PDB file of C-alpha atoms in Angstrom:
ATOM      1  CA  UNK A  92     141.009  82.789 120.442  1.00 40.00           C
ATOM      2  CA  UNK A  93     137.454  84.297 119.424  1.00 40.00           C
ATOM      3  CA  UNK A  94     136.909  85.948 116.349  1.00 43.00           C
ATOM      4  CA  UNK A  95     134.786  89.261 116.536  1.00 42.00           C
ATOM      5  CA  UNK A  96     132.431  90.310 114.333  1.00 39.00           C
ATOM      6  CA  UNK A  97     133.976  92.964 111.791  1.00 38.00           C
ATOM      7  CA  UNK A  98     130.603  94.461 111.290  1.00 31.00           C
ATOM      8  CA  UNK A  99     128.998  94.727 114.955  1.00 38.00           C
ATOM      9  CA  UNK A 100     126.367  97.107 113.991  1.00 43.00           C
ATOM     10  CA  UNK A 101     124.789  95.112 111.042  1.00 38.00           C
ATOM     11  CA  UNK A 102     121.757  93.171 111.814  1.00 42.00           C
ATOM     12  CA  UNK A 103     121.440  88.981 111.672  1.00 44.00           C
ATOM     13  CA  UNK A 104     119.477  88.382 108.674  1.00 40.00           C
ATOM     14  CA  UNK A 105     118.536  85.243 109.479  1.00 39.00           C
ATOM     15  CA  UNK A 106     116.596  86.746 113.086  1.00 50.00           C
ATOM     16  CA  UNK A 107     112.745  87.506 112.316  1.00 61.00           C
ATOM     17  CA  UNK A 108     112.389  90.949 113.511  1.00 71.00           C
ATOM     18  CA  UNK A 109     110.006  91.920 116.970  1.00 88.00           C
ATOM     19  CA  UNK A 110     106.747  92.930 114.771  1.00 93.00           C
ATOM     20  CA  UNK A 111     104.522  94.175 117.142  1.00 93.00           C
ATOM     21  CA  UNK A 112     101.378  94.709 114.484  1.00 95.00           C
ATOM     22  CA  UNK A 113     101.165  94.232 110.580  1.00 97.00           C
ATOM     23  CA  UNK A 114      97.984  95.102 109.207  1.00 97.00           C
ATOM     24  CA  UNK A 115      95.837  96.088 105.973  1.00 97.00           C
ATOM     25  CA  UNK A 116      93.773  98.673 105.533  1.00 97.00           C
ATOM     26  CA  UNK A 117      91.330  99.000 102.466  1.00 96.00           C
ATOM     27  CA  UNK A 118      87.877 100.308 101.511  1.00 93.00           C
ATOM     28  CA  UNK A 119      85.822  98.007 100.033  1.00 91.00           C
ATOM     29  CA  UNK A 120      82.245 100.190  99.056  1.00 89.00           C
ATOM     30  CA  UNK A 121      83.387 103.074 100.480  1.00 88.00           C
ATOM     31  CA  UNK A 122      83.701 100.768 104.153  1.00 93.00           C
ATOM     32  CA  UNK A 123      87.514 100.460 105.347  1.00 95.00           C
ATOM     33  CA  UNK A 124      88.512  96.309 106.244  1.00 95.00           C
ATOM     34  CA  UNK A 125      91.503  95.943 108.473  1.00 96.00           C
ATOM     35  CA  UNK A 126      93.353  92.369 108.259  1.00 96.00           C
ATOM     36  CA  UNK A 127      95.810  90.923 109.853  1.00 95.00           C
ATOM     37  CA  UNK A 128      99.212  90.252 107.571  1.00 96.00           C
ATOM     38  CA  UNK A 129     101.272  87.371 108.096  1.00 94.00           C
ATOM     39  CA  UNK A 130     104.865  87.503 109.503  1.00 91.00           C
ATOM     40  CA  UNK A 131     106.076  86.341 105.605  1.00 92.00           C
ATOM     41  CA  UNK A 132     104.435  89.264 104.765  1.00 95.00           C
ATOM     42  CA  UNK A 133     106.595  91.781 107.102  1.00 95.00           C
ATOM     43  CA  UNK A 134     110.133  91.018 105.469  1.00 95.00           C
ATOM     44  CA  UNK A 135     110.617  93.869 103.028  1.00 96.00           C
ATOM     45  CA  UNK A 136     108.748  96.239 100.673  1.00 97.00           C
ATOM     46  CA  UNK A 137     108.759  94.243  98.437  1.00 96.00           C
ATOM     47  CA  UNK A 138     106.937  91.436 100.423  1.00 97.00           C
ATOM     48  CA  UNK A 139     104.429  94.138 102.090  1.00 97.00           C
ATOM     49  CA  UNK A 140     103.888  95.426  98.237  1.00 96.00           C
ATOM     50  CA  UNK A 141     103.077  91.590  97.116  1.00 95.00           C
ATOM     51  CA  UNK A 142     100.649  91.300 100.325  1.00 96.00           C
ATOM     52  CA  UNK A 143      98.938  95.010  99.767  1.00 96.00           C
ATOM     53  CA  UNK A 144      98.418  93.514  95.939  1.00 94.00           C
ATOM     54  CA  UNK A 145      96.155  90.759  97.230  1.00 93.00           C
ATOM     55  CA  UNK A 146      93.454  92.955  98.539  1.00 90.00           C
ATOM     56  CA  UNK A 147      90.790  94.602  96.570  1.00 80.00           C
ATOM     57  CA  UNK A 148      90.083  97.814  97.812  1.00 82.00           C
ATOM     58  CA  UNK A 149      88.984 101.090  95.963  1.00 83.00           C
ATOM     59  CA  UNK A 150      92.083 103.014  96.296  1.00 81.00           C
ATOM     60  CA  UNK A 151      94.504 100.023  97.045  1.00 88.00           C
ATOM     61  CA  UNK A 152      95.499  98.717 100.266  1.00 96.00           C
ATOM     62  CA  UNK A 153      97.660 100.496 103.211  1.00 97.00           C
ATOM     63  CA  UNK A 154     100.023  98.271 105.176  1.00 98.00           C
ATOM     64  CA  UNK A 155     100.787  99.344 108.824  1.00 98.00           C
ATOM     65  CA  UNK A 156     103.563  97.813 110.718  1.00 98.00           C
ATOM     66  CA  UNK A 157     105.189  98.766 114.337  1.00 97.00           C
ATOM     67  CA  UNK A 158     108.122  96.749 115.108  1.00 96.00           C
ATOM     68  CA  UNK A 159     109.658  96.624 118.382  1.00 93.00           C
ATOM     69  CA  UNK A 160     108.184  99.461 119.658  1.00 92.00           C
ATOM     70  CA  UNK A 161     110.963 101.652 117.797  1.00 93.00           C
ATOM     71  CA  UNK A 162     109.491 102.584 114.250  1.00 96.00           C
ATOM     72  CA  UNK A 163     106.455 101.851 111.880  1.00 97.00           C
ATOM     73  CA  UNK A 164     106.447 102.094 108.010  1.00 98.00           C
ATOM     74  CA  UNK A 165     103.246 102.271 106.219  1.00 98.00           C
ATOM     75  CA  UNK A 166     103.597 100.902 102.338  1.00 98.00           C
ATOM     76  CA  UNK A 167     100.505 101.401  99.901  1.00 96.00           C
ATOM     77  CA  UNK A 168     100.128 100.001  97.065  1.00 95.00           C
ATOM     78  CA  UNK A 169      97.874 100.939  94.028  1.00 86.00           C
ATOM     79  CA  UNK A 170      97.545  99.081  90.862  1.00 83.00           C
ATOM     80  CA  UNK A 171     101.595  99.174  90.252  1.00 86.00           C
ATOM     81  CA  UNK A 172     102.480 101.899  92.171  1.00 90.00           C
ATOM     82  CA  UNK A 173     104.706 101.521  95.764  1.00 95.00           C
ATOM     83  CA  UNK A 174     104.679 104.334  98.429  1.00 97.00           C
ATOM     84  CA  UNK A 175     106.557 104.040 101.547  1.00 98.00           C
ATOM     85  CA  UNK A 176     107.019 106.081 104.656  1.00 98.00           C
ATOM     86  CA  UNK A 177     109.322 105.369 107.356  1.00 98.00           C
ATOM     87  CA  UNK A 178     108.987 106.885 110.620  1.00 97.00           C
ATOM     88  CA  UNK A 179     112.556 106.845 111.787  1.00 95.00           C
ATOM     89  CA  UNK A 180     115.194 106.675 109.652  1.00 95.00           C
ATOM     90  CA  UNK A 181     117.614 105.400 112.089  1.00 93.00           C
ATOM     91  CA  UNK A 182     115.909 102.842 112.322  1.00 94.00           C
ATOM     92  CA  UNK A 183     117.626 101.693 109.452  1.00 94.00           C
ATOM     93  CA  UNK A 184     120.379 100.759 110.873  1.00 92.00           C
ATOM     94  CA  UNK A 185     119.082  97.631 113.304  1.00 93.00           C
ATOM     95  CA  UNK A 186     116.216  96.509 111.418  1.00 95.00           C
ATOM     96  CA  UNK A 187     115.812  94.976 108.137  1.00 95.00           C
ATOM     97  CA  UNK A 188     112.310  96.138 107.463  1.00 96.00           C
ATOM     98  CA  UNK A 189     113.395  99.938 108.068  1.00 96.00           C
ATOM     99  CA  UNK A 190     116.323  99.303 105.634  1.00 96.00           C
ATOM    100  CA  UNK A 191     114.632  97.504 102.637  1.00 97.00           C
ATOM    101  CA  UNK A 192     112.106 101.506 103.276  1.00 97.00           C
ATOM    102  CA  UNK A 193     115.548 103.218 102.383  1.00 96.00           C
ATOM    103  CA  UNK A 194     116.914 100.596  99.406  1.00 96.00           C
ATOM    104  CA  UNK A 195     113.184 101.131  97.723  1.00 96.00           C
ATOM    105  CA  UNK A 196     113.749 104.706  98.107  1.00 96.00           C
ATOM    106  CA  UNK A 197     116.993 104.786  96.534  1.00 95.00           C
ATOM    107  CA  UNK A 198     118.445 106.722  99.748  1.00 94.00           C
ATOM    108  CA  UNK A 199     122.010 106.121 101.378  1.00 92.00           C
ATOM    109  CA  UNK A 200     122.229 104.694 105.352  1.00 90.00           C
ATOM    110  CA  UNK A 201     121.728 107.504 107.338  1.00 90.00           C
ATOM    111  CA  UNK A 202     124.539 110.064 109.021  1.00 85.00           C
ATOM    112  CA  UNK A 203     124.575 109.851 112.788  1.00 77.00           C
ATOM    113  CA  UNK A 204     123.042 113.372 112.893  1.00 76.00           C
ATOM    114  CA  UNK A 205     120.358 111.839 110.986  1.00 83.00           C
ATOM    115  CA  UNK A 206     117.041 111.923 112.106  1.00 84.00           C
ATOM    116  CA  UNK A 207     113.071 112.018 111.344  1.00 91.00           C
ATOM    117  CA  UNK A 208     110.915 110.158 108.623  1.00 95.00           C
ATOM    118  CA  UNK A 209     111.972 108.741 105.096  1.00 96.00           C
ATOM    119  CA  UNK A 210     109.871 108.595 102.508  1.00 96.00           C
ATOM    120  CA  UNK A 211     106.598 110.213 101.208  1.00 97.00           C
ATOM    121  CA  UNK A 212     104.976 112.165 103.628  1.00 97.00           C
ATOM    122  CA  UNK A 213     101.668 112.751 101.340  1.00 97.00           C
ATOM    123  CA  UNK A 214     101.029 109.056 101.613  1.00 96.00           C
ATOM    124  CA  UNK A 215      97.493 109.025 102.548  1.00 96.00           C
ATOM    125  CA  UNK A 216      97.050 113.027 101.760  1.00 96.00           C
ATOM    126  CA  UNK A 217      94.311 111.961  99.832  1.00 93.00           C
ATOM    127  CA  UNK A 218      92.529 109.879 102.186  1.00 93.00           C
ATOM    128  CA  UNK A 219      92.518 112.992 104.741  1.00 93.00           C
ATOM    129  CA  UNK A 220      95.590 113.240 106.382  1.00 97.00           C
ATOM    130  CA  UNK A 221      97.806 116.223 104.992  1.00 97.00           C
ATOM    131  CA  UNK A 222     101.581 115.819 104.829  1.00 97.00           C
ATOM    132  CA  UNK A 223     102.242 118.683 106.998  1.00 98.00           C
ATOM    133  CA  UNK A 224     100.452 116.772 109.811  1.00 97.00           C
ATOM    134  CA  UNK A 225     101.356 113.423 109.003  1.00 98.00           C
ATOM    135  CA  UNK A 226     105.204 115.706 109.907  1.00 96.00           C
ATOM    136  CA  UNK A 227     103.516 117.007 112.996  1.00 97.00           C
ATOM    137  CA  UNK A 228     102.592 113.682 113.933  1.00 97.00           C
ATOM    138  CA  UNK A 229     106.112 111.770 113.637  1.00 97.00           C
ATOM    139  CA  UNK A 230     108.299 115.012 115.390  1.00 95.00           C
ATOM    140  CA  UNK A 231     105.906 113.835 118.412  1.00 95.00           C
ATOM    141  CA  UNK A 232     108.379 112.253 120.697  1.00 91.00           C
ATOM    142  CA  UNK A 233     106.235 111.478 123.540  1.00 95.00           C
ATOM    143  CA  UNK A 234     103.819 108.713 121.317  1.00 96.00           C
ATOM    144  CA  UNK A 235     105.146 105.143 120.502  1.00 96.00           C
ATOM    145  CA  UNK A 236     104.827 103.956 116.918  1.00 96.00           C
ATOM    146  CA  UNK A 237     101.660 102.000 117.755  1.00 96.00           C
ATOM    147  CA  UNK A 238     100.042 105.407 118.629  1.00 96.00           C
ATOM    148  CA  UNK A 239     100.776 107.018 115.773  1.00 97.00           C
ATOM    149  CA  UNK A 240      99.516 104.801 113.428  1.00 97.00           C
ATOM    150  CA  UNK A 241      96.331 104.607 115.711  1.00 97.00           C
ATOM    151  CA  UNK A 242      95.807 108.347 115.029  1.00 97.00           C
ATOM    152  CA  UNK A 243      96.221 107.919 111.325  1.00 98.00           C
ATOM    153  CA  UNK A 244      94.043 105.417 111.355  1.00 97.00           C
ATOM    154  CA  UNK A 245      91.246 107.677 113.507  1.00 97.00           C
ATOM    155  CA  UNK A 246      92.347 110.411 110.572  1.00 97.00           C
ATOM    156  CA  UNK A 247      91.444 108.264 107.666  1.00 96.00           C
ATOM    157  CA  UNK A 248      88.272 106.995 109.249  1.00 95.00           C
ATOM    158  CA  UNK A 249      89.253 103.579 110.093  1.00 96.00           C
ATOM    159  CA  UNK A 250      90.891 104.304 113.564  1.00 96.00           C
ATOM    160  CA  UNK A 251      87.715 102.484 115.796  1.00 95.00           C
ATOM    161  CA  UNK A 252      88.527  99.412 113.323  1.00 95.00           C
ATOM    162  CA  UNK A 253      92.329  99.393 113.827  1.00 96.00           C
ATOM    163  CA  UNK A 254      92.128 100.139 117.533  1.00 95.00           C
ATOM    164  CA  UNK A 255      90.056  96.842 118.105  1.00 94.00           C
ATOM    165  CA  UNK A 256      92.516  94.958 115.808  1.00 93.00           C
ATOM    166  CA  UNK A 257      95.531  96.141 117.648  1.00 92.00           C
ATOM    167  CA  UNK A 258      94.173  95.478 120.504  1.00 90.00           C
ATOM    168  CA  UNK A 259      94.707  99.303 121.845  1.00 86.00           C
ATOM    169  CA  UNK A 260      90.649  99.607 122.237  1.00 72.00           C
ATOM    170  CA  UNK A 261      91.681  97.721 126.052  1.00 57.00           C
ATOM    171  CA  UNK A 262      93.753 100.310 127.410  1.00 50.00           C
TER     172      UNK A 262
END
């Protein structure tokens, strides 16, 4: 006789998760630097925050991260502060990454009806990109997460820098 999982929907923590990019972002001079992060660096907040910390930019460092094609979550760090944004909430549920977004946040798993972004939509409001649109941006169904973060990118002024990173400058 097999025993079945009593918790089907919970994620193996011990599976690395699909990351399809995990970069930084920072302005060094006034000139933004986009770097690769390492796959230790892609477990958590906490782990992004620790990464983001290592970078010297002017106004801290943004991480960008698309996993699996489902969701991205952008973390920036500067000096001590953490500020997270989550694309899809949901996504909470089957990946760790998403789900360390909503324990940083202090926010409860997500309701079935649940939907949309977590987190702090005025993320990079200072860098150019109001919240409004950044709110604009994620209701867009039609792009995949790698797009998105491609048009903040192009919004902040680093977009020609993070399209040849991510390899999207091909297509």
């Amino acid at each position: 006789m097999t025993e079945l999982d009593p918790r089907p929907d919970v994620p193996d923590l011990d599976e690395s998760e699909p990351v399809d990019l995990a970069f930084a972002a920072f302005r060094v001079g006034g000139q933004w630097q986009v770097d690769d992060l390492d796959d230790d660096d892609v477990e958590s907040v906490a782990t992004l925050g620790a990464a983001l910390r290592e970078f010297d930019g002017d106004a801290g460092a943004l991480a960008l991260v698309t996993v699996d094609d489902d969701f991205f979550v952008l973390v920036r760090v500067d000096g001590s502060r953490t500020r997270v944004l989550l694309s899809d909430v949901t996504a909470s549920t089957e990946w760790d990454l998403a789900a360390s977004v909503l324990d940083h946040l202090a926010l409860p798993d997500p309701d079935e009806d649940d939907d949309g972004p977590a987190g702090d939509l005025g993320i990079v409001a200072d860098l150019g990109m109001h919240p409004v649109d950044m709110g604009v941006l994620l209701d867009d169904v039609e792009l995949y997460p790698d797009e998105m973060l491609s048009t903040i990118a192009t919004r902040l002024g680093f977009g020609r820098e993070f399209d040849e990173a991510a390899g999207l400058d091909s297509l």
